Coordinates of C-alpha atoms in Angstrom, one line a residue:
M1 CA 110.4 112.9 65.8
A2 CA 112.1 116.2 66.4
N3 CA 114.5 116.7 69.2
I4 CA 113.2 119.0 71.9
F5 CA 115.6 121.2 73.7
V6 CA 115.2 121.1 77.5
S7 CA 117.0 123.7 79.6
N8 CA 118.9 122.9 82.8
S9 CA 116.3 124.7 84.9
V10 CA 113.5 122.6 83.4
C11 CA 115.4 119.4 84.1
E12 CA 116.0 120.5 87.7
L13 CA 112.2 121.1 88.1
L14 CA 111.5 117.7 86.6
A15 CA 113.9 116.1 89.0
Q16 CA 112.3 117.8 91.9
Q17 CA 108.9 116.6 90.7
L18 CA 110.2 113.1 90.3
V19 CA 111.4 113.1 93.9
E20 CA 108.0 114.3 95.1
E21 CA 106.1 111.7 93.0
Q22 CA 108.4 108.9 94.3
A23 CA 107.7 110.1 97.9
E24 CA 103.9 109.8 97.2
V25 CA 104.4 106.3 95.8
I26 CA 106.3 105.3 98.9
K27 CA 103.6 106.9 101.2
H28 CA 100.8 105.0 99.3
Q29 CA 102.8 101.7 99.4
G30 CA 103.1 102.1 103.2
I31 CA 99.3 102.6 103.5
V32 CA 98.7 99.6 101.3
N33 CA 101.0 97.5 103.4
N34 CA 99.3 98.6 106.6
I35 CA 95.9 97.7 105.1
K36 CA 97.1 94.2 104.0
Q37 CA 98.6 93.6 107.5
T38 CA 95.3 94.6 109.2
I39 CA 93.3 92.2 106.9
L40 CA 95.8 89.4 107.6
E41 CA 95.6 89.9 111.3
K42 CA 91.8 90.1 111.3
K43 CA 91.4 87.0 109.1
T44 CA 93.8 85.1 111.4
E45 CA 91.8 86.2 114.5
V46 CA 88.6 85.0 112.9
I47 CA 90.1 81.6 112.0
K48 CA 91.5 81.1 115.5
K49 CA 88.2 82.0 117.1
L50 CA 86.3 79.5 114.9
V51 CA 88.6 76.5 114.8
E52 CA 91.5 76.6 117.3
G53 CA 91.2 74.1 120.1
R54 CA 88.3 72.3 118.6
M55 CA 88.0 68.7 117.6
Y56 CA 87.4 67.4 114.1
I57 CA 87.6 64.3 112.1
F58 CA 90.2 65.2 109.5
E59 CA 91.3 62.7 106.9
G60 CA 89.8 59.9 109.1
K61 CA 91.6 60.9 112.3
R62 CA 90.3 62.6 115.4
V63 CA 92.3 65.9 115.6
I64 CA 92.4 69.2 117.4
V65 CA 93.4 72.4 115.6
I66 CA 96.3 73.1 117.9
E67 CA 97.9 76.1 116.2
V68 CA 96.9 78.7 113.6
S69 CA 99.5 80.9 111.9
S70 CA 99.6 83.1 108.9
L71 CA 101.8 85.3 106.8
E72 CA 101.5 87.4 103.7
S73 CA 102.2 85.7 100.4
K74 CA 102.8 87.1 97.0
D75 CA 99.1 86.9 96.1
G76 CA 97.4 87.2 99.5
I77 CA 97.4 85.4 102.9
L78 CA 98.8 82.0 103.7
V79 CA 97.2 80.3 106.7
M80 CA 98.7 77.2 108.3
L81 CA 96.7 75.0 110.6
S82 CA 98.5 72.4 112.8
F83 CA 96.3 69.4 113.5
A84 CA 97.2 67.4 116.6
E85 CA 96.0 63.8 116.4
D86 CA 94.2 62.2 119.3
P87 CA 96.8 59.9 120.9
A88 CA 94.2 57.2 121.7
S89 CA 93.4 56.8 118.0
A90 CA 97.0 57.3 116.9
M91 CA 98.7 54.6 118.8
K92 CA 99.3 51.5 116.8
Q93 CA 102.7 50.7 118.2
T94 CA 102.7 48.2 121.0
S95 CA 106.4 48.1 121.9
L96 CA 107.5 51.7 122.5
T97 CA 110.7 52.8 124.2
K98 CA 110.7 54.1 127.7
R99 CA 111.2 57.7 126.5
E100 CA 108.5 57.3 123.9
N101 CA 106.1 56.1 126.6
E102 CA 107.0 59.1 128.8
L103 CA 106.5 61.6 126.0
L104 CA 103.3 60.0 124.9
A105 CA 101.9 60.3 128.4
K106 CA 102.9 64.0 128.4
Y107 CA 101.3 64.4 125.0
F108 CA 98.1 62.6 126.1
E109 CA 97.8 64.9 129.2
A110 CA 98.4 68.1 127.1
F111 CA 96.0 66.9 124.4
N112 CA 93.2 66.3 126.9
H113 CA 93.7 69.7 128.4
C114 CA 93.7 71.3 125.0
R115 CA 90.4 69.6 123.9
H116 CA 88.6 70.7 127.1
H117 CA 90.3 74.0 128.1
F118 CA 92.5 75.2 125.3
D119 CA 95.3 77.5 126.4
E120 CA 98.9 78.5 125.4
Y121 CA 100.6 76.4 128.1
W122 CA 99.0 73.1 127.1
R123 CA 99.4 73.8 123.4
S124 CA 103.1 74.3 124.0
E125 CA 103.4 71.1 126.0
A126 CA 101.5 69.1 123.3
L127 CA 103.7 70.5 120.5
R128 CA 106.9 69.9 122.5
A129 CA 106.0 66.3 123.2
A130 CA 104.8 65.7 119.6
Y131 CA 108.0 67.1 118.0
A132 CA 110.1 65.0 120.4
L133 CA 108.1 61.8 119.6
D134 CA 108.6 62.3 115.9
S135 CA 112.3 62.3 116.3
L136 CA 112.6 59.1 118.3
K137 CA 113.0 55.4 117.3
H138 CA 109.4 54.8 116.1
G139 CA 109.0 58.3 114.5
I140 CA 105.5 58.7 115.9
N141 CA 104.0 61.7 114.0
L142 CA 101.1 63.2 115.8
L143 CA 101.0 66.6 113.9
D144 CA 99.8 67.4 110.5
D145 CA 100.4 70.9 109.1
R146 CA 98.3 72.2 106.2
L147 CA 98.2 75.4 104.2
W148 CA 95.4 77.4 102.7
E149 CA 95.8 80.6 100.7
F150 CA 93.4 83.5 100.5
S151 CA 93.5 86.3 98.0
F152 CA 93.2 89.9 99.3
D153 CA 90.5 90.3 96.6
K154 CA 88.3 87.8 98.6
A155 CA 88.4 90.2 101.6
K156 CA 85.6 92.1 99.9
D157 CA 83.2 89.1 100.1
P158 CA 80.6 89.6 102.9
D159 CA 81.5 86.3 104.6
F160 CA 85.3 86.7 104.5
F161 CA 85.5 87.9 108.2
K162 CA 82.5 85.7 109.3
T163 CA 83.8 82.2 108.4
S164 CA 87.2 80.6 108.4
G165 CA 87.0 80.1 104.6
I166 CA 89.0 76.9 105.1
T167 CA 87.3 74.1 103.2
V168 CA 87.9 70.4 103.7
D169 CA 86.4 67.2 102.2
A170 CA 83.9 65.7 104.5
F171 CA 81.9 62.5 104.0
R172 CA 78.3 63.4 103.5
G173 CA 75.7 60.8 102.7
C174 CA 77.0 58.8 99.7
G175 CA 80.2 60.7 99.0
Y176 CA 82.5 63.6 99.9
E177 CA 81.6 67.2 99.9
N178 CA 83.8 70.3 100.2
V179 CA 82.6 72.1 103.4
L180 CA 83.9 74.7 105.8
L181 CA 86.1 73.2 108.5
E182 CA 84.1 74.7 111.3
D183 CA 81.0 72.9 110.0
T184 CA 82.7 69.5 110.5
R185 CA 83.4 70.0 114.3
V186 CA 82.8 67.0 116.5
L187 CA 82.0 67.1 120.2
N188 CA 85.0 67.0 122.5
I189 CA 84.2 63.5 123.8

């Protein structure tokens, strides 16, 4: 291949065009990031509306989805659900410490408020008591955090913003079936 002579003035023009093209790339990347953030926020809102504060049987335990959080991952959206276990079904210990009994009573009160009238205050109270119980003598763990990942490509599907998209194994008839979490809801009894 023959060497092509490029004058200084041509290189200056190319450098100027390079700067303009890089500015366009940055501008488009900003638009893409804003679109991704909007999709993430809307999907999180949909999931919260459908499952947060509601009771389910999850892995054989009565639980409430007590918290929904999300963040952007390399390939899409990571959604974390925190399941708070019903204290009545969770208690297997008979000899708890005084502090554990106090915290369990606080957790029980907060859990009952959450399952009937879910709000931020009682969620915080339930989480605070549950974290404290986990760190004490008997290590009572009443929270279970799980992750689900959604690709941004899935946002084009018609049901993406209508369902949670969170699937779980639920016992149906003779075996387990993969179903949407919101379809496994139990009454807040």
